[in-house]
Each structure stands twice: as C-alpha cells, then as structure tokens.
mmCIF file of C-alpha atoms and ligand atoms in Angstrom:
data_model
loop_
_atom_site.group_PDB
_atom_site.id
_atom_site.type_symbol
_atom_site.label_atom_id
_atom_site.label_comp_id
_atom_site.label_asym_id
_atom_site.label_seq_id
_atom_site.Cartn_x
_atom_site.Cartn_y
_atom_site.Cartn_z
ATOM 1 C CA MET U 14 124.025 82.002 107.009
ATOM 2 C CA ALA U 15 126.097 84.477 109.018
ATOM 3 C CA GLY U 16 124.880 85.114 112.547
ATOM 4 C CA LEU U 17 124.103 88.633 113.639
ATOM 5 C CA GLY U 18 126.087 88.507 116.846
ATOM 6 C CA ASN U 19 129.115 90.326 115.460
ATOM 7 C CA VAL U 20 127.234 92.940 113.462
ATOM 8 C CA VAL U 21 127.127 96.442 114.898
ATOM 9 C CA ASN U 22 123.553 97.467 115.653
ATOM 10 C CA PRO U 23 122.799 99.334 112.430
ATOM 11 C CA LEU U 24 120.451 101.739 114.159
ATOM 12 C CA THR U 25 122.992 103.124 116.605
ATOM 13 C CA PRO U 26 124.198 106.642 115.782
ATOM 14 C CA ASP U 27 127.845 105.561 115.494
ATOM 15 C CA ALA U 28 127.006 102.789 113.028
ATOM 16 C CA PRO U 29 129.108 102.691 109.840
ATOM 17 C CA ALA U 30 127.967 104.770 106.856
ATOM 18 C CA ALA U 31 126.423 101.740 105.187
ATOM 19 C CA ALA U 32 123.578 100.793 107.502
ATOM 20 C CA VAL U 33 119.874 100.395 107.906
ATOM 21 C CA TRP U 34 118.379 103.849 107.445
ATOM 22 C CA PRO U 35 114.975 104.760 108.864
ATOM 23 C CA SER U 36 112.364 105.916 106.371
ATOM 24 C CA THR U 37 112.317 109.408 107.860
ATOM 25 C CA PRO U 38 112.459 112.429 105.523
ATOM 26 C CA GLU U 39 116.215 112.587 106.258
ATOM 27 C CA GLY U 40 116.704 108.888 105.453
ATOM 28 C CA VAL U 41 114.738 109.247 102.239
ATOM 29 C CA ALA U 42 116.644 112.381 101.181
ATOM 30 C CA GLN U 43 119.971 110.718 101.934
ATOM 31 C CA ALA U 44 119.051 107.685 99.829
ATOM 32 C CA ALA U 45 117.922 109.825 96.893
ATOM 33 C CA GLN U 46 121.167 111.806 97.010
ATOM 34 C CA ARG U 47 123.142 108.608 97.019
ATOM 35 C CA TRP U 48 121.323 107.363 93.938
ATOM 36 C CA ARG U 49 121.996 110.715 92.257
ATOM 37 C CA ALA U 50 125.676 110.312 93.113
ATOM 38 C CA GLY U 51 125.752 106.960 91.325
ATOM 39 C CA GLU U 52 125.784 104.810 94.464
ATOM 40 C CA LEU U 53 123.715 101.820 95.565
ATOM 41 C CA VAL U 54 120.908 101.976 98.123
ATOM 42 C CA ALA U 55 118.541 99.084 98.819
ATOM 43 C CA PHE U 56 114.901 100.005 99.244
ATOM 44 C CA PRO U 57 111.601 98.449 100.313
ATOM 45 C CA THR U 58 108.760 97.666 97.944
ATOM 46 C CA GLU U 59 105.467 95.895 98.594
ATOM 47 C CA THR U 60 106.895 92.709 96.998
ATOM 48 C CA VAL U 61 110.516 92.329 98.142
ATOM 49 C CA TYR U 62 113.435 94.690 98.818
ATOM 50 C CA GLY U 63 115.254 96.014 95.749
ATOM 51 C CA LEU U 64 118.929 96.868 95.208
ATOM 52 C CA GLY U 65 118.595 100.312 93.687
ATOM 53 C CA ALA U 66 120.731 102.499 91.439
ATOM 54 C CA ASP U 67 120.018 105.328 88.992
ATOM 55 C CA ALA U 68 118.785 103.438 85.918
ATOM 56 C CA THR U 69 120.330 105.913 83.500
ATOM 57 C CA GLN U 70 123.869 105.856 84.916
ATOM 58 C CA ASP U 71 125.626 102.866 83.400
ATOM 59 C CA ALA U 72 128.415 102.945 85.992
ATOM 60 C CA ALA U 73 125.883 102.845 88.829
ATOM 61 C CA VAL U 74 124.037 99.974 87.155
ATOM 62 C CA ALA U 75 127.334 98.093 86.835
ATOM 63 C CA LYS U 76 127.640 98.263 90.634
ATOM 64 C CA VAL U 77 124.285 96.504 90.938
ATOM 65 C CA PHE U 78 125.421 93.610 88.765
ATOM 66 C CA ALA U 79 128.711 93.402 90.665
ATOM 67 C CA ALA U 80 127.110 93.462 94.126
ATOM 68 C CA LYS U 81 124.592 90.779 93.168
ATOM 69 C CA GLY U 82 127.076 88.650 91.279
ATOM 70 C CA ARG U 83 124.581 88.630 88.421
ATOM 71 C CA PRO U 84 125.580 88.262 84.763
ATOM 72 C CA SER U 85 125.302 91.695 83.134
ATOM 73 C CA ASP U 86 123.117 90.396 80.296
ATOM 74 C CA HIS U 87 120.303 89.589 82.757
ATOM 75 C CA PRO U 88 118.106 92.695 82.531
ATOM 76 C CA LEU U 89 117.071 94.712 85.600
ATOM 77 C CA ILE U 90 113.656 96.271 86.012
ATOM 78 C CA VAL U 91 113.305 100.029 86.255
ATOM 79 C CA HIS U 92 111.157 101.482 89.055
ATOM 80 C CA VAL U 93 109.250 104.678 88.368
ATOM 81 C CA ALA U 94 107.114 106.908 90.578
ATOM 82 C CA SER U 95 104.064 106.860 88.341
ATOM 83 C CA ALA U 96 102.697 105.705 85.008
ATOM 84 C CA GLN U 97 103.425 109.184 83.670
ATOM 85 C CA ASP U 98 107.106 108.308 83.772
ATOM 86 C CA LEU U 99 106.725 105.426 81.299
ATOM 87 C CA PRO U 100 107.567 107.500 78.192
ATOM 88 C CA ALA U 101 110.993 108.306 79.645
ATOM 89 C CA PHE U 102 111.965 104.641 79.213
ATOM 90 C CA VAL U 103 109.473 103.151 76.812
ATOM 91 C CA ARG U 104 109.000 103.670 73.074
ATOM 92 C CA GLU U 105 105.299 102.905 72.968
ATOM 93 C CA VAL U 106 102.533 101.830 75.324
ATOM 94 C CA PRO U 107 99.901 99.582 73.690
ATOM 95 C CA PRO U 108 96.296 100.356 74.701
ATOM 96 C CA ALA U 109 95.893 97.072 76.627
ATOM 97 C CA VAL U 110 98.979 97.946 78.674
ATOM 98 C CA ALA U 111 97.637 101.433 79.329
ATOM 99 C CA ARG U 112 94.458 99.827 80.704
ATOM 100 C CA LEU U 113 96.455 97.370 82.823
ATOM 101 C CA VAL U 114 98.519 100.173 84.270
ATOM 102 C CA THR U 115 95.421 102.172 85.185
ATOM 103 C CA HIS U 116 94.208 99.293 87.355
ATOM 104 C CA ALA U 117 97.373 97.654 88.633
ATOM 105 C CA TRP U 118 99.769 100.560 89.244
ATOM 106 C CA PRO U 119 101.110 101.444 91.635
ATOM 107 C CA GLY U 120 101.387 97.784 92.541
ATOM 108 C CA PRO U 121 103.179 94.431 92.133
ATOM 109 C CA LEU U 122 103.172 94.302 88.317
ATOM 110 C CA THR U 123 106.181 94.646 85.998
ATOM 111 C CA LEU U 124 105.668 95.281 82.286
ATOM 112 C CA ILE U 125 108.152 94.393 79.594
ATOM 113 C CA LEU U 126 107.861 97.022 76.861
ATOM 114 C CA PRO U 127 109.876 98.246 73.858
ATOM 115 C CA ARG U 128 112.739 100.324 75.226
ATOM 116 C CA ARG U 129 113.299 103.918 74.173
ATOM 117 C CA PRO U 130 116.539 103.726 72.168
ATOM 118 C CA GLY U 131 119.612 105.037 73.972
ATOM 119 C CA VAL U 132 117.977 104.964 77.413
ATOM 120 C CA ALA U 133 118.898 102.597 80.263
ATOM 121 C CA GLN U 134 120.846 100.339 77.919
ATOM 122 C CA ALA U 135 122.977 98.781 80.664
ATOM 123 C CA ALA U 136 120.032 98.362 83.028
ATOM 124 C CA ALA U 137 118.147 96.532 80.293
ATOM 125 C CA GLY U 138 121.070 94.157 79.863
ATOM 126 C CA GLY U 139 121.371 95.263 76.242
ATOM 127 C CA GLN U 140 117.855 94.040 75.312
ATOM 128 C CA ASP U 141 115.742 96.340 73.145
ATOM 129 C CA SER U 142 112.957 95.906 75.690
ATOM 130 C CA VAL U 143 112.808 97.184 79.250
ATOM 131 C CA GLY U 144 110.962 96.018 82.359
ATOM 132 C CA VAL U 145 109.170 98.850 84.176
ATOM 133 C CA ARG U 146 107.404 98.751 87.511
ATOM 134 C CA CYS U 147 105.678 101.356 89.672
ATOM 135 C CA PRO U 148 105.727 100.098 93.285
ATOM 136 C CA SER U 149 102.969 101.012 95.737
ATOM 137 C CA HIS U 150 104.988 100.842 98.961
ATOM 138 C CA PRO U 151 104.770 104.327 100.480
ATOM 139 C CA VAL U 152 108.492 104.408 101.233
ATOM 140 C CA ALA U 153 109.321 103.335 97.666
ATOM 141 C CA GLN U 154 107.025 106.074 96.407
ATOM 142 C CA ALA U 155 108.677 108.674 98.655
ATOM 143 C CA LEU U 156 112.137 107.547 97.530
ATOM 144 C CA LEU U 157 111.293 107.583 93.818
ATOM 145 C CA ARG U 158 109.724 111.028 94.081
ATOM 146 C CA ALA U 159 112.664 112.413 96.038
ATOM 147 C CA ALA U 160 115.042 110.920 93.463
ATOM 148 C CA GLN U 161 113.023 112.415 90.642
ATOM 149 C CA THR U 162 113.443 115.932 92.036
ATOM 150 C CA LEU U 163 117.206 115.333 91.835
ATOM 151 C CA GLY U 164 116.982 114.250 88.198
ATOM 152 C CA VAL U 165 116.843 110.464 88.694
ATOM 153 C CA ALA U 166 114.052 109.428 86.304
ATOM 154 C CA GLY U 167 113.981 105.775 87.315
ATOM 155 C CA VAL U 168 115.696 103.372 89.695
ATOM 156 C CA ALA U 169 117.014 100.045 88.429
ATOM 157 C CA GLY U 170 116.290 97.481 91.089
ATOM 158 C CA PRO U 171 116.638 93.733 91.096
ATOM 159 C CA SER U 172 115.692 91.927 94.284
ATOM 160 C CA ALA U 173 118.351 92.786 96.886
ATOM 161 C CA ASN U 174 119.828 89.311 97.206
ATOM 162 C CA ARG U 175 122.912 87.708 95.784
ATOM 163 C CA PHE U 176 122.342 85.920 92.497
ATOM 164 C CA GLY U 177 120.274 82.761 92.837
ATOM 165 C CA ARG U 178 119.421 83.301 96.493
ATOM 166 C CA VAL U 179 116.151 83.936 98.302
ATOM 167 C CA SER U 180 114.746 87.458 97.900
ATOM 168 C CA PRO U 181 114.765 89.663 101.023
ATOM 169 C CA THR U 182 111.464 90.722 102.590
ATOM 170 C CA ARG U 183 112.834 92.776 105.471
ATOM 171 C CA ALA U 184 115.685 95.270 105.854
ATOM 172 C CA GLN U 185 117.647 92.901 108.072
ATOM 173 C CA HIS U 186 117.733 90.291 105.276
ATOM 174 C CA VAL U 187 119.361 92.830 102.961
ATOM 175 C CA TRP U 188 121.880 93.669 105.652
ATOM 176 C CA GLN U 189 122.764 89.979 105.899
ATOM 177 C CA GLU U 190 122.949 89.448 102.116
ATOM 178 C CA PHE U 191 125.549 92.180 101.609
ATOM 179 C CA ASN U 192 127.323 91.995 104.977
ATOM 180 C CA GLY U 193 126.188 95.514 105.764
ATOM 181 C CA GLU U 194 128.069 96.947 102.788
ATOM 182 C CA VAL U 195 125.013 98.403 101.057
ATOM 183 C CA PRO U 196 122.774 100.867 102.909
ATOM 184 C CA VAL U 197 119.130 99.884 103.074
ATOM 185 C CA VAL U 198 116.120 102.071 103.805
ATOM 186 C CA ASP U 199 113.878 100.270 106.288
ATOM 187 C CA GLY U 200 110.257 99.956 105.177
ATOM 188 C CA GLY U 201 109.269 97.089 107.451
ATOM 189 C CA ASP U 202 108.164 93.652 106.289
ATOM 190 C CA CYS U 203 107.031 93.398 102.661
ATOM 191 C CA GLU U 204 103.272 92.874 102.353
ATOM 192 C CA VAL U 205 103.207 90.760 99.171
ATOM 193 C CA GLY U 206 106.364 88.773 99.887
ATOM 194 C CA ILE U 207 107.069 87.377 96.401
ATOM 195 C CA GLU U 208 108.373 89.308 93.411
ATOM 196 C CA SER U 209 106.048 91.164 91.048
ATOM 197 C CA THR U 210 104.094 89.469 88.303
ATOM 198 C CA ILE U 211 105.953 90.089 85.027
ATOM 199 C CA VAL U 212 103.847 90.577 81.899
ATOM 200 C CA ASP U 213 105.640 90.690 78.569
ATOM 201 C CA ALA U 214 103.990 93.087 76.142
ATOM 202 C CA THR U 215 106.538 92.690 73.333
ATOM 203 C CA ARG U 216 105.269 89.402 71.851
ATOM 204 C CA GLY U 217 101.987 90.369 70.275
ATOM 205 C CA ALA U 218 99.895 88.676 72.964
ATOM 206 C CA LEU U 219 100.355 89.622 76.627
ATOM 207 C CA VAL U 220 102.162 86.771 78.399
ATOM 208 C CA ILE U 221 103.053 86.217 82.061
ATOM 209 C CA LEU U 222 106.801 85.533 82.362
ATOM 210 C CA ARG U 223 106.770 85.272 86.157
ATOM 211 C CA PRO U 224 103.614 84.597 88.208
ATOM 212 C CA GLY U 225 103.028 86.735 91.272
ATOM 213 C CA HIS U 226 100.311 88.366 93.295
ATOM 214 C CA TYR U 227 97.865 88.886 90.429
ATOM 215 C CA THR U 228 96.163 86.013 88.613
ATOM 216 C CA ALA U 229 96.026 85.821 84.818
ATOM 217 C CA ALA U 230 92.238 86.129 85.095
ATOM 218 C CA GLN U 231 92.467 89.376 87.046
ATOM 219 C CA LEU U 232 95.044 90.819 84.656
ATOM 220 C CA SER U 233 92.993 89.787 81.605
ATOM 221 C CA GLU U 234 89.959 91.555 82.991
ATOM 222 C CA TRP U 235 91.939 94.735 83.538
ATOM 223 C CA ALA U 236 93.703 94.570 80.159
ATOM 224 C CA GLY U 237 90.474 93.907 78.288
ATOM 225 C CA GLU U 238 92.210 91.076 76.416
ATOM 226 C CA PRO U 239 93.655 87.692 77.382
ATOM 227 C CA VAL U 240 96.830 87.709 79.466
ATOM 228 C CA LEU U 241 98.292 84.262 78.898
ATOM 229 C CA ALA U 242 99.576 82.206 81.801
ATOM 230 C CA GLN U 243 103.261 81.403 81.945
ATOM 231 C CA ASP U 244 102.936 77.859 80.607
ATOM 232 C CA ALA U 245 101.509 79.270 77.380
ATOM 233 C CA LEU U 246 105.048 80.317 76.503
ATOM 234 C CA SER U 247 106.086 78.215 73.542
ATOM 235 C CA GLN U 248 109.458 79.641 72.608
ATOM 236 C CA ALA U 249 112.296 80.352 75.001
ATOM 237 C CA ALA U 250 111.727 83.470 77.073
ATOM 238 C CA PRO U 251 114.368 86.197 77.086
ATOM 239 C CA LYS U 252 116.841 85.864 79.918
ATOM 240 C CA ALA U 253 115.060 86.332 83.210
ATOM 241 C CA SER U 254 116.894 85.141 86.286
ATOM 242 C CA GLY U 255 113.617 84.565 88.050
ATOM 243 C CA THR U 256 112.761 82.083 85.328
ATOM 244 C CA LEU U 257 115.859 79.910 85.761
ATOM 245 C CA ALA U 258 114.919 76.457 87.017
ATOM 246 C CA SER U 259 117.024 76.768 90.150
ATOM 247 C CA HIS U 260 116.509 80.153 91.734
ATOM 248 C CA TYR U 261 115.441 81.537 95.083
ATOM 249 C CA ALA U 262 117.349 78.675 96.695
ATOM 250 C CA PRO U 263 118.329 78.516 100.364
ATOM 251 C CA GLN U 264 121.467 76.644 101.448
ATOM 252 C CA ALA U 265 119.555 73.717 102.901
ATOM 253 C CA ARG U 266 118.019 71.350 100.379
ATOM 254 C CA VAL U 267 114.319 72.101 99.911
ATOM 255 C CA ARG U 268 112.068 69.094 99.244
ATOM 256 C CA LEU U 269 108.448 69.399 98.241
ATOM 257 C CA TRP U 270 105.972 66.722 99.321
ATOM 258 C CA PRO U 271 102.233 66.260 98.896
ATOM 259 C CA ARG U 272 100.651 67.321 102.191
ATOM 260 C CA GLU U 273 99.553 63.824 103.327
ATOM 261 C CA ARG U 274 102.806 62.203 102.258
ATOM 262 C CA LEU U 275 104.777 64.747 104.289
ATOM 263 C CA MET U 276 102.730 64.027 107.403
ATOM 264 C CA ALA U 277 103.152 60.292 106.888
ATOM 265 C CA LEU U 278 106.918 60.737 106.596
ATOM 266 C CA VAL U 279 107.343 62.776 109.750
ATOM 267 C CA THR U 280 105.028 60.517 111.719
ATOM 268 C CA GLU U 281 107.139 57.521 110.759
ATOM 269 C CA GLY U 282 110.165 59.497 111.940
ATOM 270 C CA ALA U 283 112.238 58.182 109.050
ATOM 271 C CA THR U 284 114.812 61.000 109.322
ATOM 272 C CA PRO U 285 116.484 62.296 112.477
ATOM 273 C CA PRO U 286 114.303 65.332 113.312
ATOM 274 C CA PRO U 287 117.100 67.863 114.055
ATOM 275 C CA GLU U 288 118.356 67.463 110.492
ATOM 276 C CA VAL U 289 115.037 68.428 108.973
ATOM 277 C CA ALA U 290 112.829 71.494 109.260
ATOM 278 C CA VAL U 291 109.203 71.376 108.151
ATOM 279 C CA TRP U 292 106.774 73.934 106.701
ATOM 280 C CA SER U 293 103.323 72.402 106.633
ATOM 281 C CA PRO U 294 99.722 73.515 107.184
ATOM 282 C CA ASP U 295 99.427 70.736 109.776
ATOM 283 C CA PRO U 296 100.729 70.856 113.350
ATOM 284 C CA SER U 297 103.831 68.862 114.228
ATOM 285 C CA PRO U 298 103.303 65.300 115.457
ATOM 286 C CA ALA U 299 103.984 64.546 119.122
ATOM 287 C CA GLY U 300 107.678 64.068 119.775
ATOM 288 C CA TRP U 301 108.880 66.044 116.738
ATOM 289 C CA LEU U 302 112.056 67.861 117.773
ATOM 290 C CA GLY U 303 113.131 69.817 114.674
ATOM 291 C CA PRO U 304 112.044 73.296 113.598
ATOM 292 C CA TRP U 305 108.421 73.323 112.452
ATOM 293 C CA ARG U 306 106.484 76.249 110.976
ATOM 294 C CA ILE U 307 102.819 76.334 110.047
ATOM 295 C CA GLN U 308 102.175 77.128 106.378
ATOM 296 C CA PRO U 309 99.295 79.597 105.921
ATOM 297 C CA GLN U 310 96.379 78.248 103.885
ATOM 298 C CA ASP U 311 95.584 81.514 102.144
ATOM 299 C CA PRO U 312 97.799 82.145 99.075
ATOM 300 C CA HIS U 313 98.521 85.795 99.908
ATOM 301 C CA ASP U 314 99.326 85.024 103.554
ATOM 302 C CA CYS U 315 101.532 82.189 102.384
ATOM 303 C CA ALA U 316 103.395 84.402 99.885
ATOM 304 C CA ARG U 317 103.932 87.074 102.533
ATOM 305 C CA VAL U 318 105.906 84.754 104.829
ATOM 306 C CA LEU U 319 107.412 82.380 102.242
ATOM 307 C CA PHE U 320 110.923 83.808 101.863
ATOM 308 C CA ALA U 321 111.289 84.842 105.504
ATOM 309 C CA THR U 322 110.311 81.313 106.548
ATOM 310 C CA LEU U 323 112.843 79.721 104.187
ATOM 311 C CA ARG U 324 115.545 82.069 105.495
ATOM 312 C CA GLU U 325 114.682 81.384 109.098
ATOM 313 C CA LEU U 326 114.596 77.605 108.656
ATOM 314 C CA ASP U 327 117.818 77.744 106.645
ATOM 315 C CA ALA U 328 119.509 79.710 109.430
ATOM 316 C CA SER U 329 118.562 77.022 111.945
ATOM 317 C CA GLY U 330 121.285 74.899 110.365
ATOM 318 C CA VAL U 331 119.155 71.989 109.113
ATOM 319 C CA ARG U 332 120.247 69.934 106.128
ATOM 320 C CA GLU U 333 116.815 69.759 104.553
ATOM 321 C CA ILE U 334 113.633 71.808 104.580
ATOM 322 C CA TRP U 335 110.535 69.745 103.876
ATOM 323 C CA VAL U 336 107.681 71.761 102.497
ATOM 324 C CA SER U 337 104.093 70.772 101.869
ATOM 325 C CA GLU U 338 102.989 71.342 98.281
ATOM 326 C CA VAL U 339 100.421 74.117 98.020
ATOM 327 C CA PRO U 340 96.987 73.629 96.425
ATOM 328 C CA GLU U 341 96.564 73.670 92.643
ATOM 329 C CA GLY U 342 95.086 76.679 90.946
ATOM 330 C CA GLU U 343 95.846 80.125 89.692
ATOM 331 C CA ALA U 344 95.711 81.874 93.043
ATOM 332 C CA TRP U 345 98.640 79.729 94.168
ATOM 333 C CA ALA U 346 100.712 80.054 90.963
ATOM 334 C CA GLY U 347 103.218 82.547 92.411
ATOM 335 C CA VAL U 348 103.904 80.560 95.578
ATOM 336 C CA ALA U 349 104.016 77.235 93.713
ATOM 337 C CA ASP U 350 106.498 78.709 91.224
ATOM 338 C CA ARG U 351 108.870 79.977 93.955
ATOM 339 C CA LEU U 352 108.669 76.687 95.863
ATOM 340 C CA ARG U 353 109.431 74.681 92.718
ATOM 341 C CA ARG U 354 112.515 76.789 92.064
ATOM 342 C CA ALA U 355 113.676 76.642 95.680
ATOM 343 C CA ALA U 356 113.464 72.854 95.430
ATOM 344 C CA ALA U 357 115.102 72.544 91.986
HETATM 345 O O1 LIG T 409 108.973 92.601 92.699
HETATM 346 C C1 LIG T 409 109.938 92.792 91.961
HETATM 347 O O2 LIG T 409 109.848 92.730 90.738
HETATM 348 C C2 LIG T 409 111.274 93.091 92.631
HETATM 349 C C3 LIG T 409 111.175 94.429 93.340
HETATM 350 C C4 LIG T 409 112.494 94.883 93.911
HETATM 351 O O3 LIG T 409 110.620 95.389 92.493
HETATM 352 N N1 LIG T 409 112.328 93.101 91.665
HETATM 353 C C5 LIG T 409 112.762 91.973 91.070
HETATM 354 O O4 LIG T 409 113.801 92.174 90.209
HETATM 355 O O5 LIG T 409 112.287 90.883 91.311
HETATM 356 P P1 LIG T 409 114.692 90.979 89.645
HETATM 357 O O6 LIG T 409 115.733 91.604 88.807
HETATM 358 O O7 LIG T 409 115.162 90.135 90.762
HETATM 359 O O8 LIG T 409 113.681 90.240 88.731
HETATM 360 C C6 LIG T 409 113.213 90.894 87.575
HETATM 361 C C7 LIG T 409 113.058 89.890 86.486
HETATM 362 C C8 LIG T 409 114.358 89.205 86.154
HETATM 363 O O9 LIG T 409 114.101 87.821 86.073
HETATM 364 C C9 LIG T 409 114.715 89.802 84.815
HETATM 365 O O10 LIG T 409 115.498 88.939 84.055
HETATM 366 C C10 LIG T 409 113.355 90.082 84.228
HETATM 367 O O11 LIG T 409 112.624 90.558 85.315
HETATM 368 N N2 LIG T 409 113.428 91.121 83.229
HETATM 369 C C11 LIG T 409 113.796 92.407 83.409
HETATM 370 N N3 LIG T 409 113.811 93.071 82.244
HETATM 371 C C12 LIG T 409 113.413 92.196 81.307
HETATM 372 C C13 LIG T 409 113.243 92.261 79.889
HETATM 373 N N4 LIG T 409 113.488 93.390 79.219
HETATM 374 N N5 LIG T 409 112.821 91.155 79.255
HETATM 375 C C14 LIG T 409 112.582 90.019 79.931
HETATM 376 N N6 LIG T 409 112.743 89.882 81.259
HETATM 377 C C15 LIG T 409 113.158 90.949 81.941
HETATM 378 MG MG1 LIG T 410 115.535 88.412 91.883
#
C-alpha cells in the first residue's frame, strides 16, 4: 500500500482540487454541485465510504465503474435522502418492505426492488431491479438533501474502493484508494464498519443477499414476515460483487484460525513473527515481535474496526495476517462473511 509521505496534506488550502473536503456547509454544497455536474465525489455513510455519482446520469455512472475497475454489469446501489424518494426509482413497494423501511431507514439496509423502467439503467447494471439505500450518517443526509435541491434524485454509490479490495471506513482510506484523484467529503470514522445488509425483495420471499449490521431475526420482526438468511438462497443470486467468494481482500494473505489453534501456533513460534500479523481476542504471547491487534469480542465493535485493522496490518508489510475466527451465530454473520471473503 502506498505510503502517505509524498501526499500533499489534503487539508491545506493550496491542496489540489481533488482532496479531502470538510463536511462544512461549503464542503457539502461543493460536493452536491459536483454530482450535479456529472462528476465523482466520495462520501461518508454509517457503513463504509461510498464513491458517489448522480444515479440518473449514465455518463457519471460510467465514471464510477471506470474509477473502481468494476465490470459495468455489476449493479450499484442508489442512495436516497428518505423513503419518500423510493418511487423515483422503484416500480412498486411491497407492504413488508414498507414496514421494513419504517423501522430500518435511515440506516444500514439496502433493498433490492423492481426498478422503474427507464430510470437509472446504467447504475442498475442493466438489471430490471435496483438496490436502494437511505443512509443515516448525518453528512450523507446533508449531501443527499443538498443534491436533491439541485435536481439529483439519488446518488449511485458503491463502496469507495477499487474492485475486490477492502472497503474504506475513513476519508484517508478513500484518498489512498484513488491516489487523491477523487474528492472525498470527510465524515470521520464509519460507525458500522461493514457494508449494509442487502435484502432482495424481488424473489417472492425476502432474502438476505449480504449479511450486515441487522440480523435476520430483527429484520423479520420489522417486516412482519420471515426474512431468510443468506444460506437459504437456492439458486444463483444476481451479480453482486460483495457476494463473490474472494472479495474485500487485502494484499497480504489472510488466514482464519480457530481461536485456540491460533494461540497454539503463535506460542510455538512456527513462523518468523515479523512476517505475520495477528488479530485475536487474546493478548500476544511473551516475545512476539510482529504486529498484533486485539479483536473486539462484541460483534458491532468488531465490525467497526474490521476493515481499518486489515488495512493497517496490510500496510505494515507482513506476508500473512492471521485472524481468529469469530463466534458462531447470527449476530456475527456480517463479520464472519467479510472475514471468509478476505481469506478466500
Ligand atoms: O453499505 C453499503 O451498502 C455501501 C455504502 C457506500 O452505502 N455500499 C456498497 O456498495 O457496499 P457496493 O456496490 O460495494 O455493494 C452493493 C452490492 C453489490 O454487491 C451489488 O452487486 C449489489 O449490492 N447490488 C446492487 N444492486 C443490485 C441488484 N439490483 N440486484 C442484486 N444485487 C445488487
Ligand atoms: Mg463494495
């Protein structure tokens, strides 16, 4: 990963046009104008940072795919300011989805719904469905509302990382991903830390395509009908990059170990410590020389620091990152999913 030594401090007044912008009213207005003009601006959400463009301008959306290096048939999700904006992109909202939205929006939930014909075709990667999300981050809300007043009904926004890489959870990560070429509005560290839960509402039953902050049980209660966990998916899901086996991968090889096995391995000192970084709930054994981070034992705390920890350990130049498996159970599904993919 590129060091930061040769990067101009993005917050200095004479920084280049593409920079880290503060979330002041001026920064927000500037970002909204840029979206209106068909340009890219990365933005904070409560989950991860997004790489935003006006969802209804196909040329702007094409810039998103190009910057990410993502195949243009992998659909983007559209961010809206409120549930009232759904009809602009969506043909129909089933009652269970309306109930879900009442409880979970704004928040880390994306819904796949039938797309309104002729709208956001490129953003949807040509699918006749569209993913819509209403983020709760106050800066995201301010940006979406400012954009709306300029006529931008929704902002297409994949995670602001290059294709297949770890999602960014702070403005500086976005700066590093795109070598400072895409401006990013700074909203601080993301609270949730892993991407939104995706629920597909186009299959008859509601199905989780990507686990996240919310459990299936919580979502089912809100929807008033069962929301099926991801492994209930029998047929192949539509293309979703976040569902590819190898995704969210750092450069170093990530290896997952059962917690006790990991501790046994590092205590035996089988591998030269400087080559290996560890993320474990247990403290490092005496004499351990490599990077070592403590893995939080609460699933939300763990999710919050997951990607930043992988980035940081990756940047330390190790060959392998050894990670303790997280506990079983629904509350850990999002973290377990991202770790599995990082290790694939
Ligand atoms: O938390 C998030 O969802 C973040 C922030 C920025 O909002 N965004 C995000 O976007 O993770 P992205 O593009 O990295 O992941 C969205 C996932 C992709 O795997 C995409 O393929 C899937 O949603 N997706 C989008 N539209 C879809 C559709 N119509 N049908 C099936 N999957 C869809
Ligand atoms: Mg992504």
